[in-house]
Short mmCIF file of C-alpha atoms in Angstrom, two decimals:
data_model
loop_
_atom_site.label_atom_id
_atom_site.label_comp_id
_atom_site.label_asym_id
_atom_site.label_seq_id
_atom_site.Cartn_x
_atom_site.Cartn_y
_atom_site.Cartn_z
CA MET A 5 -2.64 -24.93 15.55
CA PRO A 6 -1.15 -21.46 16.17
CA PRO A 7 1.53 -21.16 18.89
CA ASN A 8 0.46 -20.25 22.40
CA LEU A 9 0.08 -16.48 22.39
CA CYS A 10 1.45 -16.33 25.93
CA THR A 11 4.87 -17.32 24.64
CA VAL A 12 5.32 -14.84 21.84
CA VAL A 13 5.40 -11.09 21.55
CA VAL A 14 2.20 -10.08 19.81
CA PHE A 15 1.46 -6.67 18.45
CA LEU A 16 0.01 -4.90 15.42
CA LEU A 17 2.31 -6.06 12.71
CA ALA A 18 2.84 -9.60 13.92
CA THR A 19 1.07 -12.70 12.83
CA MET A 20 -1.91 -13.15 15.12
CA ALA A 21 -4.00 -16.18 15.93
CA TYR A 22 -7.60 -15.11 15.53
CA GLY A 23 -9.64 -17.65 13.63
CA GLY A 24 -6.55 -18.74 11.72
CA GLY A 25 -6.05 -15.21 10.30
CA ALA A 26 -2.94 -13.08 10.27
CA VAL A 27 -1.95 -9.43 10.05
CA GLY A 28 0.85 -8.27 7.80
CA VAL A 29 1.94 -5.07 6.06
CA ASN A 30 2.19 -3.64 2.56
CA TRP A 31 5.70 -2.57 1.62
CA GLY A 32 5.72 -0.07 -1.22
CA THR A 33 8.86 1.40 -2.77
CA THR A 34 7.50 4.44 -4.63
CA ALA A 35 9.90 6.84 -2.94
CA SER A 36 12.58 9.19 -4.23
CA HIS A 37 14.99 7.98 -1.53
CA PRO A 38 13.88 4.49 -0.41
CA LEU A 39 15.04 3.09 2.87
CA PRO A 40 17.52 0.39 1.80
CA PRO A 41 15.82 -3.03 1.53
CA THR A 42 18.14 -4.59 4.11
CA LYS A 43 17.15 -1.87 6.58
CA VAL A 44 13.47 -2.46 5.86
CA VAL A 45 13.83 -6.19 6.47
CA GLU A 46 15.55 -5.40 9.79
CA LEU A 47 12.65 -3.07 10.61
CA LEU A 48 10.09 -5.76 9.80
CA LYS A 49 11.85 -8.40 11.87
CA SER A 50 12.51 -6.12 14.85
CA ASN A 51 8.77 -5.43 14.92
CA ASN A 52 7.90 -9.14 14.64
CA VAL A 53 6.24 -8.75 11.25
CA THR A 54 5.84 -12.17 9.63
CA LYS A 55 3.88 -11.42 6.45
CA VAL A 56 4.58 -8.74 3.87
CA LYS A 57 2.84 -7.81 0.62
CA LEU A 58 4.96 -6.22 -2.11
CA LEU A 59 3.44 -4.01 -4.79
CA ASP A 60 6.05 -5.09 -7.34
CA ALA A 61 8.96 -7.51 -7.64
CA ASP A 62 12.09 -5.45 -7.12
CA PRO A 63 15.14 -7.75 -7.18
CA GLY A 64 16.90 -5.84 -4.40
CA VAL A 65 13.87 -6.24 -2.16
CA LEU A 66 13.53 -9.96 -2.90
CA GLU A 67 17.23 -10.51 -2.32
CA ALA A 68 16.97 -8.76 1.05
CA LEU A 69 14.02 -11.00 1.96
CA SER A 70 15.95 -14.19 1.17
CA GLY A 71 16.41 -16.26 4.31
CA SER A 72 14.33 -13.83 6.40
CA ASN A 73 11.47 -16.35 7.01
CA LEU A 74 8.97 -13.59 6.15
CA VAL A 75 6.00 -14.85 4.12
CA VAL A 76 5.76 -12.77 0.96
CA THR A 77 3.18 -11.73 -1.61
CA VAL A 78 4.92 -10.60 -4.79
CA GLY A 79 3.16 -8.01 -6.95
CA ILE A 80 2.94 -7.51 -10.71
CA PRO A 81 2.59 -3.85 -11.84
CA ASN A 82 -0.41 -2.95 -13.99
CA ALA A 83 1.91 -1.91 -16.81
CA LEU A 84 2.87 -5.57 -17.37
CA LEU A 85 -0.66 -6.97 -17.61
CA ARG A 86 -1.08 -6.53 -21.37
CA THR A 87 2.15 -8.38 -22.09
CA LEU A 88 1.47 -11.18 -19.61
CA ASN A 89 -2.04 -11.60 -21.00
CA SER A 90 -0.83 -11.97 -24.58
CA SER A 91 2.22 -14.15 -24.04
CA LYS A 92 2.70 -17.36 -22.06
CA LYS A 93 6.43 -17.00 -22.71
CA ALA A 94 6.44 -13.61 -21.02
CA ALA A 95 4.58 -15.12 -18.04
CA GLU A 96 7.11 -17.94 -17.81
CA SER A 97 9.97 -15.42 -17.90
CA TRP A 98 8.35 -13.33 -15.18
CA VAL A 99 7.76 -16.35 -12.93
CA HIS A 100 11.30 -17.58 -13.48
CA ASP A 101 12.87 -14.19 -12.71
CA ASN A 102 10.67 -13.21 -9.77
CA VAL A 103 9.50 -16.45 -8.16
CA THR A 104 11.42 -19.57 -9.14
CA ARG A 105 14.89 -18.09 -8.72
CA TYR A 106 14.04 -16.97 -5.17
CA VAL A 107 12.08 -19.94 -3.82
CA SER A 108 14.39 -22.62 -5.19
CA ASN A 109 17.08 -22.00 -2.59
CA GLY A 110 15.37 -23.95 0.18
CA GLY A 111 15.71 -22.36 3.60
CA SER A 112 17.81 -19.50 2.24
CA GLY A 113 15.17 -18.48 -0.29
CA VAL A 114 12.03 -16.35 -0.11
CA LYS A 115 8.79 -17.80 1.25
CA ILE A 116 6.38 -16.65 -1.47
CA ASP A 117 2.75 -17.65 -0.94
CA TYR A 118 0.95 -15.35 -3.41
CA VAL A 119 1.54 -13.62 -6.71
CA ALA A 120 -0.70 -10.54 -6.90
CA VAL A 121 -1.58 -9.87 -10.54
CA GLY A 122 -1.89 -6.10 -10.88
CA ASP A 123 -2.05 -3.33 -8.30
CA GLU A 124 -5.79 -2.69 -7.95
CA PRO A 125 -6.29 -2.79 -11.75
CA PHE A 126 -10.06 -2.25 -11.38
CA LEU A 127 -9.70 1.15 -9.70
CA GLN A 128 -12.45 3.28 -11.20
CA SER A 129 -10.12 6.17 -12.03
CA TYR A 130 -8.20 3.85 -14.38
CA GLY A 131 -11.26 3.37 -16.56
CA GLU A 132 -11.18 0.07 -18.42
CA GLN A 133 -7.57 0.26 -19.60
CA PHE A 134 -6.55 -2.89 -17.68
CA HIS A 135 -9.83 -4.87 -17.62
CA PRO A 136 -9.22 -6.90 -20.81
CA PHE A 137 -5.87 -8.19 -19.61
CA VAL A 138 -6.32 -9.13 -15.94
CA ILE A 139 -7.87 -12.58 -16.25
CA GLY A 140 -5.61 -13.70 -19.10
CA ALA A 141 -2.53 -12.51 -17.22
CA ALA A 142 -3.66 -14.34 -14.08
CA MET A 143 -4.24 -17.55 -16.04
CA ASN A 144 -0.87 -17.35 -17.76
CA ILE A 145 0.94 -16.73 -14.47
CA HIS A 146 -0.84 -19.75 -12.98
CA ILE A 147 0.18 -21.90 -15.95
CA ALA A 148 3.77 -20.71 -15.57
CA LEU A 149 3.72 -21.58 -11.87
CA ALA A 150 2.34 -25.01 -12.71
CA ARG A 151 5.13 -25.62 -15.21
CA ALA A 152 7.60 -24.62 -12.52
CA LYS A 153 5.87 -27.10 -10.16
CA LEU A 154 4.96 -24.28 -7.77
CA GLU A 155 1.18 -24.08 -8.17
CA SER A 156 0.57 -25.94 -4.90
CA LYS A 157 2.79 -23.49 -2.97
CA VAL A 158 2.12 -20.17 -4.69
CA LYS A 159 -1.43 -18.96 -5.34
CA VAL A 160 -2.44 -16.35 -7.91
CA VAL A 161 -4.64 -13.48 -6.70
CA VAL A 162 -5.88 -10.14 -8.05
CA PRO A 163 -6.06 -7.22 -5.58
CA CYS A 164 -9.38 -5.38 -6.03
CA SER A 165 -9.86 -1.71 -5.16
CA PHE A 166 -12.28 -0.36 -2.55
CA ASP A 167 -14.50 1.07 -5.30
CA SER A 168 -14.95 -2.21 -7.20
CA PHE A 169 -17.91 -3.04 -4.92
CA LEU A 170 -20.54 -0.65 -3.60
CA SER A 171 -24.02 -0.05 -2.26
CA GLU A 172 -25.81 3.11 -3.37
CA SER A 173 -28.06 3.02 -0.31
CA GLY A 174 -25.18 2.33 2.05
CA HIS A 175 -26.89 -0.89 3.16
CA PRO A 176 -24.75 -4.04 2.99
CA SER A 177 -27.80 -6.04 1.88
CA LYS A 178 -27.73 -4.03 -1.38
CA GLY A 179 -24.05 -4.61 -2.08
CA HIS A 180 -22.92 -5.40 -5.61
CA PHE A 181 -19.94 -5.12 -7.93
CA ARG A 182 -19.73 -2.16 -10.28
CA ALA A 183 -21.78 -2.79 -13.40
CA ASP A 184 -18.73 -2.48 -15.67
CA LEU A 185 -17.01 -5.22 -13.66
CA ASN A 186 -19.72 -7.87 -13.37
CA ARG A 187 -18.59 -10.13 -16.20
CA THR A 188 -14.89 -9.75 -15.29
CA MET A 189 -15.60 -10.45 -11.61
CA ILE A 190 -17.48 -13.65 -12.42
CA GLU A 191 -14.52 -14.79 -14.54
CA LEU A 192 -12.08 -13.85 -11.78
CA LEU A 193 -14.06 -15.54 -9.03
CA THR A 194 -14.47 -18.67 -11.14
CA PHE A 195 -10.69 -18.73 -11.62
CA LEU A 196 -9.97 -18.12 -7.92
CA SER A 197 -12.48 -20.75 -6.80
CA LYS A 198 -11.07 -23.34 -9.18
CA HIS A 199 -7.58 -22.91 -7.76
CA SER A 200 -8.58 -22.38 -4.10
CA SER A 201 -7.29 -18.81 -4.06
CA PRO A 202 -8.82 -16.08 -1.86
CA PHE A 203 -10.37 -12.81 -2.98
CA PHE A 204 -8.02 -9.88 -2.26
CA ALA A 205 -9.84 -6.59 -1.59
CA THR A 206 -9.08 -3.16 -0.18
CA ILE A 207 -11.27 -1.91 2.66
CA SER A 208 -10.85 1.85 3.14
CA PRO A 209 -12.83 3.42 6.01
CA PHE A 210 -10.85 6.64 5.52
CA LEU A 211 -12.01 7.03 1.92
CA SER A 212 -15.52 5.97 2.88
CA LEU A 213 -15.54 8.81 5.41
CA HIS A 214 -14.48 11.31 2.76
CA GLN A 215 -16.96 10.14 0.16
CA ASN A 216 -20.06 9.33 2.23
CA LYS A 217 -21.76 12.11 4.21
CA ASN A 218 -23.80 9.53 6.11
CA ILE A 219 -20.70 8.05 7.77
CA SER A 220 -19.33 9.82 10.85
CA LEU A 221 -15.76 9.94 12.08
CA ASP A 222 -16.74 8.11 15.28
CA PHE A 223 -18.37 5.33 13.23
CA THR A 224 -15.17 5.02 11.21
CA LEU A 225 -12.92 4.93 14.27
CA PHE A 226 -14.75 2.07 16.05
CA LYS A 227 -15.98 4.46 18.77
CA ALA A 228 -18.44 2.82 21.16
CA ASN A 229 -20.65 5.91 21.17
CA ALA A 230 -20.96 6.05 17.36
CA LYS A 231 -24.50 6.04 15.99
CA PRO A 232 -25.10 2.55 14.55
CA HIS A 233 -26.35 1.86 11.02
CA ASN A 234 -29.27 -0.53 10.72
CA ASP A 235 -29.90 -2.79 7.75
CA SER A 236 -33.09 -4.82 8.23
CA ARG A 237 -32.42 -6.78 11.42
CA ARG A 238 -28.67 -6.31 11.29
CA THR A 239 -26.88 -3.57 13.21
CA TYR A 240 -23.54 -2.13 12.13
CA LYS A 241 -21.38 -0.42 14.71
CA ASN A 242 -18.41 0.54 12.53
CA SER A 243 -17.45 1.36 8.96
CA PHE A 244 -15.21 -1.70 8.57
CA ASP A 245 -18.05 -4.19 9.12
CA LEU A 246 -20.30 -2.17 6.82
CA SER A 247 -17.81 -2.17 3.93
CA TYR A 248 -16.83 -5.79 4.49
CA ASP A 249 -20.44 -6.98 4.33
CA ILE A 250 -21.10 -4.93 1.19
CA LEU A 251 -18.36 -7.09 -0.34
CA VAL A 252 -19.83 -10.28 1.15
CA THR A 253 -23.19 -9.47 -0.45
CA ALA A 254 -21.54 -8.61 -3.77
CA LEU A 255 -19.80 -12.00 -3.77
CA SER A 256 -23.05 -13.77 -2.92
CA THR A 257 -24.95 -11.91 -5.64
CA VAL A 258 -22.69 -13.33 -8.36
CA GLY A 259 -22.74 -16.84 -6.89
CA PHE A 260 -19.76 -17.03 -4.52
CA PRO A 261 -21.19 -16.70 -0.98
CA LYS A 262 -18.41 -18.71 0.68
CA MET A 263 -15.45 -17.09 -1.07
CA GLU A 264 -12.50 -16.59 1.30
CA ILE A 265 -11.64 -12.89 1.75
CA VAL A 266 -8.24 -11.34 2.38
CA VAL A 267 -8.17 -7.63 3.21
CA SER A 268 -5.20 -6.72 1.05
CA GLN A 269 -5.05 -3.06 2.10
CA ILE A 270 -6.43 -1.17 5.09
CA GLY A 271 -4.98 1.77 6.98
CA TRP A 272 -5.20 5.42 7.88
CA PRO A 273 -3.05 8.27 6.50
CA THR A 274 -1.33 10.75 8.80
CA ASP A 275 -0.97 13.88 6.67
CA GLY A 276 -2.24 15.72 3.60
CA ALA A 277 -5.93 16.05 4.52
CA ALA A 278 -8.38 16.79 7.32
CA ASN A 279 -8.57 13.89 9.82
CA ALA A 280 -5.29 12.54 8.40
CA THR A 281 -3.23 12.81 11.59
CA SER A 282 -1.06 10.47 13.61
CA SER A 283 -3.39 10.69 16.62
CA THR A 284 -6.45 9.76 14.54
CA ALA A 285 -4.53 6.98 12.79
CA GLU A 286 -3.57 5.55 16.18
CA ILE A 287 -7.20 5.49 17.31
CA PHE A 288 -8.26 3.79 14.09
CA MET A 289 -5.51 1.17 14.17
CA LYS A 290 -6.15 0.32 17.81
CA GLY A 291 -9.86 -0.05 17.08
CA LEU A 292 -9.18 -2.21 14.05
CA MET A 293 -6.80 -4.51 15.89
CA GLU A 294 -9.15 -4.89 18.85
CA HIS A 295 -11.97 -5.72 16.46
CA LEU A 296 -9.91 -8.32 14.59
CA HIS A 297 -8.71 -9.88 17.84
CA SER A 298 -12.27 -10.16 19.10
CA LYS A 299 -12.98 -12.89 16.49
CA SER A 300 -16.49 -11.45 16.23
CA GLY A 301 -16.51 -11.24 12.47
CA THR A 302 -19.28 -9.17 10.87
CA PRO A 303 -23.09 -9.47 10.91
CA LEU A 304 -23.04 -11.45 7.64
CA ARG A 305 -20.00 -13.50 8.65
CA PRO A 306 -20.12 -13.81 12.44
CA ARG A 307 -16.97 -15.26 14.04
CA ASP A 308 -15.44 -15.40 10.57
CA PRO A 309 -13.05 -12.41 10.14
CA PRO A 310 -10.87 -12.05 7.02
CA SER A 311 -8.36 -14.87 6.71
CA GLU A 312 -5.55 -12.29 6.43
CA THR A 313 -5.34 -8.51 6.78
CA TYR A 314 -2.53 -6.34 5.38
CA ILE A 315 -1.96 -2.90 6.89
CA PHE A 316 -1.40 -0.15 4.35
CA SER A 317 1.33 0.69 4.63
CA LEU A 318 4.72 0.22 6.21
CA LEU A 319 6.42 3.45 5.08
CA ASP A 320 5.48 6.81 3.61
CA GLU A 321 6.20 7.10 -0.13
CA ASP A 322 6.82 10.57 -1.57
CA GLN A 323 6.40 9.51 -5.18
CA ARG A 324 2.96 7.90 -4.96
CA SER A 325 0.28 9.33 -7.23
CA ILE A 326 -1.84 11.98 -5.50
CA SER A 327 -4.71 11.79 -7.99
CA THR A 328 -6.96 10.52 -5.19
CA GLY A 329 -5.65 13.04 -2.66
CA ASN A 330 -2.48 14.45 -1.08
CA PHE A 331 -2.84 11.94 1.76
CA GLU A 332 -1.73 9.15 -0.59
CA ARG A 333 1.90 9.77 0.29
CA HIS A 334 1.34 9.42 4.03
CA TRP A 335 -0.18 5.99 4.70
CA GLY A 336 2.88 4.68 6.52
CA VAL A 337 2.87 3.38 10.07
CA PHE A 338 6.47 4.60 9.88
CA THR A 339 7.86 7.74 8.27
CA PHE A 340 9.94 7.45 5.08
CA ASP A 341 13.04 6.89 7.21
CA GLY A 342 11.52 4.16 9.37
CA GLN A 343 10.54 6.16 12.48
CA ALA A 344 7.27 5.14 14.17
CA LYS A 345 4.52 7.77 14.02
CA TYR A 346 2.42 6.52 16.93
CA HIS A 347 2.04 3.78 19.53
CA PHE A 348 -0.14 0.72 19.92
CA ASP A 349 -1.62 -1.25 22.77
CA PHE A 350 -1.97 -4.98 22.26
CA ILE A 351 -3.91 -7.85 23.75
CA GLN A 352 -0.89 -9.20 25.65
CA GLY A 353 0.13 -5.86 27.13
CA SER A 354 1.74 -2.98 25.27
CA LYS A 355 4.88 -2.54 23.25
CA ASN A 356 6.17 0.44 21.33
CA LEU A 357 7.08 -0.01 17.71
CA VAL A 358 10.82 -0.27 17.07
CA ASP A 359 12.35 2.37 14.78
CA ALA A 360 14.78 1.63 11.97
CA GLN A 361 18.35 1.69 13.27
CA ASN A 362 21.53 3.29 11.91
CA VAL A 363 19.74 5.16 9.14
CA GLU A 364 22.09 7.17 6.92
CA TYR A 365 20.97 10.69 6.04
CA LEU A 366 22.29 13.43 3.83
CA PRO A 367 24.11 16.22 5.75
CA SER A 368 22.02 18.34 8.15
CA LYS A 369 21.36 21.10 5.63
CA TRP A 370 18.14 22.71 4.46
CA CYS A 371 17.13 25.09 1.69
CA VAL A 372 15.01 28.09 2.74
CA VAL A 373 13.90 31.33 1.17
CA ASN A 374 16.36 34.23 1.37
CA ASN A 375 14.43 36.99 3.15
CA ASN A 376 16.96 39.59 2.03
CA LYS A 377 15.87 39.23 -1.60
CA ASP A 378 12.93 40.70 -3.48
CA LEU A 379 10.25 38.04 -2.94
CA SER A 380 7.55 39.50 -5.16
CA ASN A 381 7.82 36.58 -7.60
CA VAL A 382 8.76 33.86 -5.12
CA THR A 383 5.37 32.13 -5.24
CA ALA A 384 5.96 31.10 -8.87
CA SER A 385 9.25 29.47 -7.86
CA SER A 386 7.58 27.58 -5.02
CA LEU A 387 4.83 26.29 -7.31
CA GLU A 388 7.47 25.04 -9.72
CA ALA A 389 9.30 23.32 -6.86
CA CYS A 390 6.10 21.63 -5.66
CA SER A 391 5.30 20.39 -9.16
CA LEU A 392 8.47 18.31 -9.02
CA ALA A 393 8.77 17.58 -5.28
CA ASP A 394 6.46 16.55 -2.43
CA CYS A 395 4.57 19.45 -0.83
CA THR A 396 1.53 17.45 0.31
CA ALA A 397 2.06 18.43 3.96
CA LEU A 398 1.15 22.02 2.95
CA SER A 399 -2.34 21.02 1.82
CA PRO A 400 -5.39 22.03 3.90
CA GLY A 401 -5.42 19.92 7.04
CA GLY A 402 -1.78 18.92 6.52
CA SER A 403 0.94 19.10 9.18
CA CYS A 404 2.46 22.20 7.56
CA SER A 405 -0.75 23.92 6.48
CA ASN A 406 -0.55 26.44 9.34
CA ILE A 407 2.95 27.77 8.76
CA SER A 408 2.79 31.33 7.47
CA TRP A 409 4.33 32.88 4.40
CA PRO A 410 7.20 32.72 3.60
CA GLY A 411 7.63 29.57 5.72
CA ASN A 412 5.54 27.62 3.23
CA ILE A 413 7.85 28.83 0.46
CA SER A 414 10.84 27.54 2.41
CA TYR A 415 9.11 24.18 2.81
CA ALA A 416 8.65 23.92 -0.96
CA PHE A 417 12.25 24.92 -1.61
CA ASN A 418 13.58 22.38 0.90
CA SER A 419 11.43 19.56 -0.47
CA TYR A 420 12.89 20.14 -3.93
CA TYR A 421 16.42 20.52 -2.53
CA GLN A 422 16.28 17.26 -0.57
CA GLN A 423 14.76 15.34 -3.47
CA HIS A 424 17.70 16.46 -5.60
CA ASN A 425 20.28 15.19 -3.10
CA GLN A 426 21.08 18.65 -1.74
CA SER A 427 22.89 19.75 -4.88
CA ALA A 428 23.80 23.44 -4.66
CA ASP A 429 22.00 24.36 -7.88
CA SER A 430 18.75 22.84 -6.56
CA CYS A 431 18.59 25.65 -3.96
CA ASN A 432 19.01 28.47 -6.43
CA PHE A 433 15.49 29.45 -7.50
CA GLY A 434 16.76 32.51 -9.32
CA GLY A 435 18.83 33.57 -6.34
CA LEU A 436 15.89 33.32 -3.91
CA GLY A 437 17.12 30.19 -2.11
CA LEU A 438 19.53 29.99 0.80
CA ILE A 439 21.26 26.90 2.25
CA THR A 440 21.24 26.79 6.07
CA THR A 441 22.40 24.42 8.80
CA VAL A 442 19.67 25.64 11.18
CA ASP A 443 16.65 23.31 11.20
CA PRO A 444 13.64 25.38 10.04
CA SER A 445 11.06 22.86 11.31
CA VAL A 446 8.13 24.43 13.16
CA ASP A 447 6.06 22.51 15.74
CA ASN A 448 4.64 19.44 13.92
CA CYS A 449 5.82 20.67 10.53
CA ARG A 450 8.95 18.70 9.78
CA PHE A 451 11.46 20.01 7.25
CA SER A 452 13.03 16.66 6.41
CA VAL A 453 16.57 15.74 5.51
CA GLN A 454 16.49 12.96 2.96
CA LEU A 455 18.20 9.59 3.11
CA ARG A 456 21.62 9.12 1.59
CA THR A 457 20.20 6.63 -0.90
CA SER A 458 18.19 7.60 -3.99
CA LEU A 459 15.85 5.82 -6.36
CA SER A 460 18.63 5.30 -8.91
CA ASP A 461 20.48 3.12 -6.39
CA PHE A 462 17.72 0.54 -6.74
CA LEU A 463 17.52 0.33 -10.53
CA TYR A 464 19.33 -3.01 -10.50
CA PRO A 465 20.52 -4.52 -13.77
CA ALA A 466 18.42 -7.58 -12.94
CA TYR A 467 15.32 -5.41 -12.81
CA LEU A 468 16.12 -3.87 -16.19
CA THR A 469 16.79 -7.34 -17.57
CA GLN A 470 13.27 -8.45 -16.60
CA TRP A 471 11.73 -5.56 -18.47
CA MET A 472 13.93 -6.17 -21.53
CA THR A 473 13.01 -9.86 -21.52
CA LEU A 474 9.31 -9.05 -21.49
CA LEU A 475 9.79 -6.40 -24.19
CA VAL A 476 11.68 -8.78 -26.51
CA THR A 477 9.09 -11.51 -25.92
CA THR A 478 6.32 -9.10 -26.88
CA ILE A 479 8.11 -8.02 -30.05
CA LEU A 480 8.71 -11.64 -31.08
CA LEU A 481 5.07 -12.44 -30.40
CA SER A 482 3.98 -9.53 -32.60
CA LEU A 483 6.26 -10.67 -35.41
CA THR A 484 4.77 -14.16 -35.19
CA ILE A 485 1.22 -12.80 -35.42
CA PHE A 486 1.88 -10.57 -38.43
CA THR A 487 3.95 -13.01 -40.49
#
């Protein structure tokens, strides 16, 4: 039984006792200057987070999690799926390096409960480049866990994207998996069912709002006055229930009506697009948490909410792909440096999120455009800067979209300058840049100063060793096949 909620501090990112489910967070590290892993673990613990889902298996992150008592899902990048599908040896090496070596230390180790094979490998924009390798990779990882005597403790799952299931009519009763995925999904669900593993799926009300003209913002934000959607005798009052039951129907259609569901990603971005603001994100997150706490489930699964839900995400990541939209770099509940973007109210009262402490920044310097120069060609320089740095806040609807020229040029220059560790030559731009100690931030448009750390600080030799091990294994496998 869960502990008495009256005796523990309960809020958004904590484990919560509703129908046996729990709420955790996704921790991604696709940032030019990541918050050091030890600082992130402090941030998680100070906010009473108890479950965290990683999108990869960075050794520095896993080492920082050792002894933390956080329950962890370790991720396998899509780039490794081909190798893990073709080689049991590669799977054994990966499990040894990323699971066994961390869980074998008893109380001082990492509490790993899932290995997530791939990062949404069925995302429609990927085409079918990963489809042939997912199931084989999952099977080989399971075999490797079994050989390490960990299969009873660590389950294998495959995170599925929000677009892997759909309903053309928008009615949950017509839900199904994408036609190109049917055979693969049946194989995956058979595998998951056999090993008592749940189905990991992304639910994205924000993307549903952007892609479906029949869904209103109020309906997405759990507003009580939102116009409901009717499906036969069932009434849907919010976008979450609608999407969730489309998945439930899709599972039933292929023969798995009782499959356990984990919402592996759900959240709301705060910049880079219309409706992507901190105030809107706060409304959504409060509505989501209230809905999950209510234990009401959905019309197709009443009183049976997802067994676990992972908020996407913990921190902003300035290196995430923006192929879906500029908002992709702004999903964090916290900014890149661990500062809370908004507040939450919780069922046992209210508590503000706790910011990261003692964060180390680069010096308080910014790069701006030099107004005393001929700026007739400055736009070309800013476009070049944005092609290599993060200018997503300048996009329509973004927090810096309203700053006038040449303020937007200065933003581009500073983004490039900070990403390059404030090196003097990174604020040159053909003599058009100027380094200043006066903060050029305007209203809600923040000209950031980056963290003292950089991505290169986290390229641990152990991480490179894992890749080399997999590469050598693949080469040896190829030599065996062709000789």
